[in-house]
Each structure stands twice: as C-alpha cells, then as structure tokens.
Amino acid sequence: MFRFLPRACVLLATLTFVSGCRSDVLPAVFGLGEGGIAAYAPGTLPVIVAHPGDQLIGQSANEAGRCIFANAAGRRFRADCPAGYKP
C-alpha cells in the first residue's frame, strides 16, 4: 500500500495543478502581481433608518443624536433617535 503513496501524491498534485483550481486571494497574499484588483466605484451609502418593529436599545456613545436599534433578526444598527428621545 505504501509503495503507491508517492505516485498517488504526484497524481493528486498534477490533477490539482492542471484543473485550474486556484484561489483569487492566494496571489495577493504572497505579493504576486496577478492578485485580483477591484476597480474603485464611486457612490453613496444608503441612509439607515429605523422601521416599525425595530427595538430601541439606547443612545449611541460616539455619535450624538443617534441611537442603537435591533431589528427582528437581532442585528444592531445605528439610526437617528426618534423625535423627543431622552436617554
């Protein structure tokens, strides 16, 4: 059984190399010039607002006038505090 192990390793390495299975990240990690580069795309981020059913958790510590909310899935986000909100 062990006499076939070196041949199996060589065969596996050859098939992997020939199959073209390569990671897009691998060249970039090792500093090779063919690493994937994404073009810069200008745009704006959407304005995040609280919707009915979102739970108000409290005031944001580092943004005045903003509060922390949690949606139905439990994800937290920052949005403007409701009118008249006092911490």
PDB file of N, CA and C in Angstrom:
ATOM      1  N   MET A   1       0.821  -1.186   0.000  1.00  0.00           N
ATOM      2  CA  MET A   1       0.000   0.000   0.000  1.00  0.00           C
ATOM      3  C   MET A   1       0.870   1.256   0.000  1.00  0.00           C
ATOM      4  N   PHE A   2       1.963   1.236   0.767  1.00  0.00           N
ATOM      5  CA  PHE A   2       2.814   2.416   0.873  1.00  0.00           C
ATOM      6  C   PHE A   2       3.624   2.672  -0.400  1.00  0.00           C
ATOM      7  N   ARG A   3       3.759   1.663  -1.254  1.00  0.00           N
ATOM      8  CA  ARG A   3       4.514   1.894  -2.482  1.00  0.00           C
ATOM      9  C   ARG A   3       3.706   2.714  -3.480  1.00  0.00           C
ATOM     10  N   PHE A   4       2.384   2.785  -3.318  1.00  0.00           N
ATOM     11  CA  PHE A   4       1.551   3.588  -4.209  1.00  0.00           C
ATOM     12  C   PHE A   4       1.366   5.015  -3.699  1.00  0.00           C
ATOM     13  N   LEU A   5       1.733   5.273  -2.456  1.00  0.00           N
ATOM     14  CA  LEU A   5       1.527   6.591  -1.854  1.00  0.00           C
ATOM     15  C   LEU A   5       2.275   7.711  -2.583  1.00  0.00           C
ATOM     16  N   PRO A   6       3.554   7.558  -2.923  1.00  0.00           N
ATOM     17  CA  PRO A   6       4.224   8.642  -3.659  1.00  0.00           C
ATOM     18  C   PRO A   6       3.582   8.909  -5.017  1.00  0.00           C
ATOM     19  N   ARG A   7       3.187   7.856  -5.711  1.00  0.00           N
ATOM     20  CA  ARG A   7       2.539   8.031  -7.015  1.00  0.00           C
ATOM     21  C   ARG A   7       1.188   8.719  -6.862  1.00  0.00           C
ATOM     22  N   ALA A   8       0.465   8.368  -5.817  1.00  0.00           N
ATOM     23  CA  ALA A   8      -0.837   8.993  -5.582  1.00  0.00           C
ATOM     24  C   ALA A   8      -0.677  10.472  -5.264  1.00  0.00           C
ATOM     25  N   CYS A   9       0.347  10.812  -4.492  1.00  0.00           N
ATOM     26  CA  CYS A   9       0.594  12.223  -4.171  1.00  0.00           C
ATOM     27  C   CYS A   9       0.951  13.014  -5.415  1.00  0.00           C
ATOM     28  N   VAL A  10       1.801  12.453  -6.265  1.00  0.00           N
ATOM     29  CA  VAL A  10       2.182  13.128  -7.509  1.00  0.00           C
ATOM     30  C   VAL A  10       0.968  13.272  -8.414  1.00  0.00           C
ATOM     31  N   LEU A  11       0.161  12.245  -8.516  1.00  0.00           N
ATOM     32  CA  LEU A  11      -1.042  12.301  -9.344  1.00  0.00           C
ATOM     33  C   LEU A  11      -2.013  13.350  -8.824  1.00  0.00           C
ATOM     34  N   LEU A  12      -2.210  13.403  -7.532  1.00  0.00           N
ATOM     35  CA  LEU A  12      -3.114  14.385  -6.937  1.00  0.00           C
ATOM     36  C   LEU A  12      -2.605  15.806  -7.168  1.00  0.00           C
ATOM     37  N   ALA A  13      -1.315  16.020  -6.995  1.00  0.00           N
ATOM     38  CA  ALA A  13      -0.738  17.348  -7.227  1.00  0.00           C
ATOM     39  C   ALA A  13      -0.867  17.748  -8.687  1.00  0.00           C
ATOM     40  N   THR A  14      -0.637  16.817  -9.599  1.00  0.00           N
ATOM     41  CA  THR A  14      -0.754  17.109 -11.031  1.00  0.00           C
ATOM     42  C   THR A  14      -2.188  17.443 -11.406  1.00  0.00           C
ATOM     43  N   LEU A  15      -3.135  16.683 -10.910  1.00  0.00           N
ATOM     44  CA  LEU A  15      -4.543  16.952 -11.219  1.00  0.00           C
ATOM     45  C   LEU A  15      -4.990  18.298 -10.662  1.00  0.00           C
ATOM     46  N   THR A  16      -4.522  18.630  -9.488  1.00  0.00           N
ATOM     47  CA  THR A  16      -4.872  19.924  -8.899  1.00  0.00           C
ATOM     48  C   THR A  16      -4.300  21.061  -9.728  1.00  0.00           C
ATOM     49  N   PHE A  17      -3.063  20.910 -10.171  1.00  0.00           N
ATOM     50  CA  PHE A  17      -2.419  21.957 -10.969  1.00  0.00           C
ATOM     51  C   PHE A  17      -3.090  22.096 -12.333  1.00  0.00           C
ATOM     52  N   VAL A  18      -3.406  20.990 -12.968  1.00  0.00           N
ATOM     53  CA  VAL A  18      -3.988  21.012 -14.312  1.00  0.00           C
ATOM     54  C   VAL A  18      -5.446  21.464 -14.284  1.00  0.00           C
ATOM     55  N   SER A  19      -6.146  21.197 -13.205  1.00  0.00           N
ATOM     56  CA  SER A  19      -7.580  21.507 -13.163  1.00  0.00           C
ATOM     57  C   SER A  19      -7.866  22.996 -13.132  1.00  0.00           C
ATOM     58  N   GLY A  20      -6.894  23.800 -12.762  1.00  0.00           N
ATOM     59  CA  GLY A  20      -7.106  25.245 -12.745  1.00  0.00           C
ATOM     60  C   GLY A  20      -7.782  25.733 -11.487  1.00  0.00           C
ATOM     61  N   CYS A  21      -7.842  24.922 -10.466  1.00  0.00           N
ATOM     62  CA  CYS A  21      -8.442  25.355  -9.206  1.00  0.00           C
ATOM     63  C   CYS A  21      -7.443  26.245  -8.484  1.00  0.00           C
ATOM     64  N   ARG A  22      -7.702  27.548  -8.538  1.00  0.00           N
ATOM     65  CA  ARG A  22      -6.814  28.487  -7.862  1.00  0.00           C
ATOM     66  C   ARG A  22      -7.652  29.483  -7.091  1.00  0.00           C
ATOM     67  N   SER A  23      -7.132  29.893  -5.999  1.00  0.00           N
ATOM     68  CA  SER A  23      -7.794  30.909  -5.199  1.00  0.00           C
ATOM     69  C   SER A  23      -7.450  32.280  -5.759  1.00  0.00           C
ATOM     70  N   ASP A  24      -8.423  33.197  -5.780  1.00  0.00           N
ATOM     71  CA  ASP A  24      -8.163  34.564  -6.214  1.00  0.00           C
ATOM     72  C   ASP A  24      -7.363  35.324  -5.171  1.00  0.00           C
ATOM     73  N   VAL A  25      -7.409  34.857  -3.940  1.00  0.00           N
ATOM     74  CA  VAL A  25      -6.744  35.557  -2.852  1.00  0.00           C
ATOM     75  C   VAL A  25      -5.280  35.135  -2.740  1.00  0.00           C
ATOM     76  N   LEU A  26      -4.968  33.925  -3.109  1.00  0.00           N
ATOM     77  CA  LEU A  26      -3.629  33.383  -2.914  1.00  0.00           C
ATOM     78  C   LEU A  26      -2.525  34.246  -3.521  1.00  0.00           C
ATOM     79  N   PRO A  27      -2.619  34.702  -4.780  1.00  0.00           N
ATOM     80  CA  PRO A  27      -1.548  35.552  -5.314  1.00  0.00           C
ATOM     81  C   PRO A  27      -1.402  36.867  -4.550  1.00  0.00           C
ATOM     82  N   ALA A  28      -2.497  37.430  -4.116  1.00  0.00           N
ATOM     83  CA  ALA A  28      -2.434  38.694  -3.386  1.00  0.00           C
ATOM     84  C   ALA A  28      -1.788  38.501  -2.017  1.00  0.00           C
ATOM     85  N   VAL A  29      -2.017  37.363  -1.398  1.00  0.00           N
ATOM     86  CA  VAL A  29      -1.454  37.099  -0.075  1.00  0.00           C
ATOM     87  C   VAL A  29       0.067  37.009  -0.152  1.00  0.00           C
ATOM     88  N   PHE A  30       0.573  36.391  -1.202  1.00  0.00           N
ATOM     89  CA  PHE A  30       2.011  36.204  -1.325  1.00  0.00           C
ATOM     90  C   PHE A  30       2.683  37.304  -2.138  1.00  0.00           C
ATOM     91  N   GLY A  31       1.960  38.370  -2.476  1.00  0.00           N
ATOM     92  CA  GLY A  31       2.550  39.526  -3.132  1.00  0.00           C
ATOM     93  C   GLY A  31       2.824  39.350  -4.608  1.00  0.00           C
ATOM     94  N   LEU A  32       2.165  38.433  -5.253  1.00  0.00           N
ATOM     95  CA  LEU A  32       2.370  38.247  -6.682  1.00  0.00           C
ATOM     96  C   LEU A  32       1.570  39.288  -7.456  1.00  0.00           C
ATOM     97  N   GLY A  33       2.033  39.654  -8.621  1.00  0.00           N
ATOM     98  CA  GLY A  33       1.427  40.723  -9.396  1.00  0.00           C
ATOM     99  C   GLY A  33       0.065  40.402  -9.963  1.00  0.00           C
ATOM    100  N   GLU A  34      -0.310  39.148 -10.008  1.00  0.00           N
ATOM    101  CA  GLU A  34      -1.579  38.792 -10.627  1.00  0.00           C
ATOM    102  C   GLU A  34      -2.730  38.706  -9.625  1.00  0.00           C
ATOM    103  N   GLY A  35      -2.543  39.255  -8.453  1.00  0.00           N
ATOM    104  CA  GLY A  35      -3.608  39.254  -7.451  1.00  0.00           C
ATOM    105  C   GLY A  35      -4.800  40.069  -7.927  1.00  0.00           C
ATOM    106  N   GLY A  36      -5.994  39.657  -7.571  1.00  0.00           N
ATOM    107  CA  GLY A  36      -7.203  40.343  -8.015  1.00  0.00           C
ATOM    108  C   GLY A  36      -7.280  41.774  -7.514  1.00  0.00           C
ATOM    109  N   ILE A  37      -7.650  42.673  -8.395  1.00  0.00           N
ATOM    110  CA  ILE A  37      -7.795  44.081  -8.050  1.00  0.00           C
ATOM    111  C   ILE A  37      -9.190  44.517  -8.465  1.00  0.00           C
ATOM    112  N   ALA A  38      -9.918  45.108  -7.549  1.00  0.00           N
ATOM    113  CA  ALA A  38     -11.255  45.609  -7.858  1.00  0.00           C
ATOM    114  C   ALA A  38     -11.160  47.098  -8.159  1.00  0.00           C
ATOM    115  N   ALA A  39     -11.878  47.517  -9.173  1.00  0.00           N
ATOM    116  CA  ALA A  39     -11.872  48.926  -9.550  1.00  0.00           C
ATOM    117  C   ALA A  39     -12.629  49.747  -8.518  1.00  0.00           C
ATOM    118  N   TYR A  40     -12.203  50.981  -8.341  1.00  0.00           N
ATOM    119  CA  TYR A  40     -12.885  51.895  -7.429  1.00  0.00           C
ATOM    120  C   TYR A  40     -14.206  52.303  -8.054  1.00  0.00           C
ATOM    121  N   ALA A  41     -15.266  52.204  -7.299  1.00  0.00           N
ATOM    122  CA  ALA A  41     -16.587  52.587  -7.790  1.00  0.00           C
ATOM    123  C   ALA A  41     -17.164  53.660  -6.876  1.00  0.00           C
ATOM    124  N   PRO A  42     -17.276  54.898  -7.364  1.00  0.00           N
ATOM    125  CA  PRO A  42     -17.837  55.953  -6.516  1.00  0.00           C
ATOM    126  C   PRO A  42     -19.320  55.716  -6.273  1.00  0.00           C
ATOM    127  N   GLY A  43     -19.791  56.195  -5.162  1.00  0.00           N
ATOM    128  CA  GLY A  43     -21.202  56.044  -4.836  1.00  0.00           C
ATOM    129  C   GLY A  43     -21.464  56.538  -3.436  1.00  0.00           C
ATOM    130  N   THR A  44     -22.667  56.348  -2.989  1.00  0.00           N
ATOM    131  CA  THR A  44     -23.037  56.764  -1.642  1.00  0.00           C
ATOM    132  C   THR A  44     -23.633  55.582  -0.902  1.00  0.00           C
ATOM    133  N   LEU A  45     -23.462  55.601   0.389  1.00  0.00           N
ATOM    134  CA  LEU A  45     -24.059  54.569   1.226  1.00  0.00           C
ATOM    135  C   LEU A  45     -25.516  54.921   1.483  1.00  0.00           C
ATOM    136  N   PRO A  46     -26.374  53.931   1.567  1.00  0.00           N
ATOM    137  CA  PRO A  46     -27.779  54.230   1.840  1.00  0.00           C
ATOM    138  C   PRO A  46     -27.963  54.772   3.255  1.00  0.00           C
ATOM    139  N   VAL A  47     -28.961  55.604   3.417  1.00  0.00           N
ATOM    140  CA  VAL A  47     -29.284  56.147   4.738  1.00  0.00           C
ATOM    141  C   VAL A  47     -30.013  55.058   5.518  1.00  0.00           C
ATOM    142  N   ILE A  48     -29.522  54.764   6.705  1.00  0.00           N
ATOM    143  CA  ILE A  48     -30.129  53.716   7.524  1.00  0.00           C
ATOM    144  C   ILE A  48     -31.165  54.351   8.434  1.00  0.00           C
ATOM    145  N   VAL A  49     -32.372  53.837   8.370  1.00  0.00           N
ATOM    146  CA  VAL A  49     -33.461  54.355   9.199  1.00  0.00           C
ATOM    147  C   VAL A  49     -34.094  53.194   9.960  1.00  0.00           C
ATOM    148  N   ALA A  50     -34.668  53.518  11.100  1.00  0.00           N
ATOM    149  CA  ALA A  50     -35.379  52.511  11.890  1.00  0.00           C
ATOM    150  C   ALA A  50     -36.782  52.343  11.328  1.00  0.00           C
ATOM    151  N   HIS A  51     -37.246  51.123  11.296  1.00  0.00           N
ATOM    152  CA  HIS A  51     -38.581  50.801  10.788  1.00  0.00           C
ATOM    153  C   HIS A  51     -39.470  50.363  11.946  1.00  0.00           C
ATOM    154  N   PRO A  52     -40.780  50.398  11.759  1.00  0.00           N
ATOM    155  CA  PRO A  52     -41.669  49.895  12.814  1.00  0.00           C
ATOM    156  C   PRO A  52     -41.324  48.433  13.138  1.00  0.00           C
ATOM    157  N   GLY A  53     -41.248  48.128  14.389  1.00  0.00           N
ATOM    158  CA  GLY A  53     -40.882  46.785  14.829  1.00  0.00           C
ATOM    159  C   GLY A  53     -39.435  46.681  15.269  1.00  0.00           C
ATOM    160  N   ASP A  54     -38.596  47.670  14.915  1.00  0.00           N
ATOM    161  CA  ASP A  54     -37.213  47.678  15.383  1.00  0.00           C
ATOM    162  C   ASP A  54     -37.186  48.119  16.839  1.00  0.00           C
ATOM    163  N   GLN A  55     -36.379  47.453  17.638  1.00  0.00           N
ATOM    164  CA  GLN A  55     -36.322  47.726  19.075  1.00  0.00           C
ATOM    165  C   GLN A  55     -35.232  48.749  19.372  1.00  0.00           C
ATOM    166  N   LEU A  56     -35.588  49.789  20.104  1.00  0.00           N
ATOM    167  CA  LEU A  56     -34.630  50.809  20.522  1.00  0.00           C
ATOM    168  C   LEU A  56     -33.844  50.279  21.713  1.00  0.00           C
ATOM    169  N   ILE A  57     -32.523  50.231  21.585  1.00  0.00           N
ATOM    170  CA  ILE A  57     -31.675  49.735  22.664  1.00  0.00           C
ATOM    171  C   ILE A  57     -31.165  50.877  23.519  1.00  0.00           C
ATOM    172  N   GLY A  58     -30.702  51.939  22.892  1.00  0.00           N
ATOM    173  CA  GLY A  58     -30.193  53.074  23.657  1.00  0.00           C
ATOM    174  C   GLY A  58     -29.473  54.054  22.760  1.00  0.00           C
ATOM    175  N   GLN A  59     -28.892  55.062  23.389  1.00  0.00           N
ATOM    176  CA  GLN A  59     -28.209  56.110  22.651  1.00  0.00           C
ATOM    177  C   GLN A  59     -26.801  55.659  22.263  1.00  0.00           C
ATOM    178  N   SER A  60     -26.367  56.064  21.084  1.00  0.00           N
ATOM    179  CA  SER A  60     -25.022  55.752  20.620  1.00  0.00           C
ATOM    180  C   SER A  60     -24.006  56.530  21.444  1.00  0.00           C
ATOM    181  N   ALA A  61     -22.944  55.879  21.860  1.00  0.00           N
ATOM    182  CA  ALA A  61     -21.943  56.524  22.706  1.00  0.00           C
ATOM    183  C   ALA A  61     -21.040  57.471  21.928  1.00  0.00           C
ATOM    184  N   ASN A  62     -20.834  57.216  20.653  1.00  0.00           N
ATOM    185  CA  ASN A  62     -19.880  58.031  19.915  1.00  0.00           C
ATOM    186  C   ASN A  62     -20.497  58.868  18.798  1.00  0.00           C
ATOM    187  N   GLU A  63     -21.812  58.907  18.701  1.00  0.00           N
ATOM    188  CA  GLU A  63     -22.478  59.748  17.709  1.00  0.00           C
ATOM    189  C   GLU A  63     -23.662  60.432  18.376  1.00  0.00           C
ATOM    190  N   ALA A  64     -23.560  61.735  18.546  1.00  0.00           N
ATOM    191  CA  ALA A  64     -24.648  62.481  19.184  1.00  0.00           C
ATOM    192  C   ALA A  64     -25.881  62.478  18.287  1.00  0.00           C
ATOM    193  N   GLY A  65     -27.040  62.294  18.895  1.00  0.00           N
ATOM    194  CA  GLY A  65     -28.294  62.293  18.150  1.00  0.00           C
ATOM    195  C   GLY A  65     -28.600  60.991  17.444  1.00  0.00           C
ATOM    196  N   ARG A  66     -27.777  59.979  17.657  1.00  0.00           N
ATOM    197  CA  ARG A  66     -28.004  58.675  17.025  1.00  0.00           C
ATOM    198  C   ARG A  66     -28.267  57.643  18.114  1.00  0.00           C
ATOM    199  N   CYS A  67     -29.085  56.665  17.792  1.00  0.00           N
ATOM    200  CA  CYS A  67     -29.439  55.603  18.731  1.00  0.00           C
ATOM    201  C   CYS A  67     -29.091  54.250  18.132  1.00  0.00           C
ATOM    202  N   ILE A  68     -29.014  53.263  18.985  1.00  0.00           N
ATOM    203  CA  ILE A  68     -28.766  51.886  18.576  1.00  0.00           C
ATOM    204  C   ILE A  68     -30.106  51.159  18.570  1.00  0.00           C
ATOM    205  N   PHE A  69     -30.390  50.482  17.467  1.00  0.00           N
ATOM    206  CA  PHE A  69     -31.617  49.713  17.310  1.00  0.00           C
ATOM    207  C   PHE A  69     -31.252  48.265  17.016  1.00  0.00           C
ATOM    208  N   ALA A  70     -32.193  47.360  17.247  1.00  0.00           N
ATOM    209  CA  ALA A  70     -32.050  45.957  16.858  1.00  0.00           C
ATOM    210  C   ALA A  70     -33.257  45.590  16.012  1.00  0.00           C
ATOM    211  N   ASN A  71     -33.016  44.933  14.883  1.00  0.00           N
ATOM    212  CA  ASN A  71     -34.140  44.524  14.040  1.00  0.00           C
ATOM    213  C   ASN A  71     -34.649  43.153  14.483  1.00  0.00           C
ATOM    214  N   ALA A  72     -35.609  42.614  13.751  1.00  0.00           N
ATOM    215  CA  ALA A  72     -36.239  41.347  14.138  1.00  0.00           C
ATOM    216  C   ALA A  72     -35.243  40.186  14.132  1.00  0.00           C
ATOM    217  N   ALA A  73     -34.214  40.271  13.293  1.00  0.00           N
ATOM    218  CA  ALA A  73     -33.212  39.209  13.222  1.00  0.00           C
ATOM    219  C   ALA A  73     -32.147  39.351  14.306  1.00  0.00           C
ATOM    220  N   GLY A  74     -32.215  40.433  15.099  1.00  0.00           N
ATOM    221  CA  GLY A  74     -31.256  40.641  16.170  1.00  0.00           C
ATOM    222  C   GLY A  74     -30.030  41.437  15.766  1.00  0.00           C
ATOM    223  N   ARG A  75     -29.979  41.898  14.527  1.00  0.00           N
ATOM    224  CA  ARG A  75     -28.836  42.703  14.090  1.00  0.00           C
ATOM    225  C   ARG A  75     -28.978  44.123  14.592  1.00  0.00           C
ATOM    226  N   ARG A  76     -27.891  44.655  15.110  1.00  0.00           N
ATOM    227  CA  ARG A  76     -27.913  46.014  15.652  1.00  0.00           C
ATOM    228  C   ARG A  76     -27.427  46.999  14.603  1.00  0.00           C
ATOM    229  N   PHE A  77     -27.983  48.207  14.641  1.00  0.00           N
ATOM    230  CA  PHE A  77     -27.581  49.248  13.710  1.00  0.00           C
ATOM    231  C   PHE A  77     -27.816  50.607  14.336  1.00  0.00           C
ATOM    232  N   ARG A  78     -27.152  51.624  13.788  1.00  0.00           N
ATOM    233  CA  ARG A  78     -27.318  53.000  14.251  1.00  0.00           C
ATOM    234  C   ARG A  78     -28.260  53.727  13.316  1.00  0.00           C
ATOM    235  N   ALA A  79     -29.129  54.519  13.901  1.00  0.00           N
ATOM    236  CA  ALA A  79     -30.036  55.369  13.130  1.00  0.00           C
ATOM    237  C   ALA A  79     -30.353  56.593  13.982  1.00  0.00           C
ATOM    238  N   ASP A  80     -30.967  57.593  13.363  1.00  0.00           N
ATOM    239  CA  ASP A  80     -31.339  58.794  14.110  1.00  0.00           C
ATOM    240  C   ASP A  80     -32.305  58.429  15.232  1.00  0.00           C
ATOM    241  N   CYS A  81     -32.130  59.078  16.377  1.00  0.00           N
ATOM    242  CA  CYS A  81     -33.029  58.840  17.508  1.00  0.00           C
ATOM    243  C   CYS A  81     -34.423  59.359  17.172  1.00  0.00           C
ATOM    244  N   PRO A  82     -35.460  58.733  17.715  1.00  0.00           N
ATOM    245  CA  PRO A  82     -36.816  59.219  17.486  1.00  0.00           C
ATOM    246  C   PRO A  82     -36.993  60.626  18.066  1.00  0.00           C
ATOM    247  N   ALA A  83     -37.913  61.369  17.508  1.00  0.00           N
ATOM    248  CA  ALA A  83     -38.176  62.734  17.985  1.00  0.00           C
ATOM    249  C   ALA A  83     -38.565  62.701  19.456  1.00  0.00           C
ATOM    250  N   GLY A  84     -37.955  63.559  20.249  1.00  0.00           N
ATOM    251  CA  GLY A  84     -38.265  63.650  21.665  1.00  0.00           C
ATOM    252  C   GLY A  84     -37.588  62.614  22.533  1.00  0.00           C
ATOM    253  N   TYR A  85     -36.667  61.823  21.986  1.00  0.00           N
ATOM    254  CA  TYR A  85     -35.990  60.786  22.782  1.00  0.00           C
ATOM    255  C   TYR A  85     -35.045  61.432  23.781  1.00  0.00           C
ATOM    256  N   LYS A  86     -35.152  61.043  25.021  1.00  0.00           N
ATOM    257  CA  LYS A  86     -34.261  61.490  26.094  1.00  0.00           C
ATOM    258  C   LYS A  86     -33.655  60.245  26.731  1.00  0.00           C
ATOM    259  N   PRO A  87     -32.331  60.168  26.833  1.00  0.00           N
ATOM    260  CA  PRO A  87     -31.702  58.973  27.430  1.00  0.00           C
ATOM    261  C   PRO A  87     -31.943  58.873  28.922  1.00  0.00           C
TER     262      PRO A  87
END
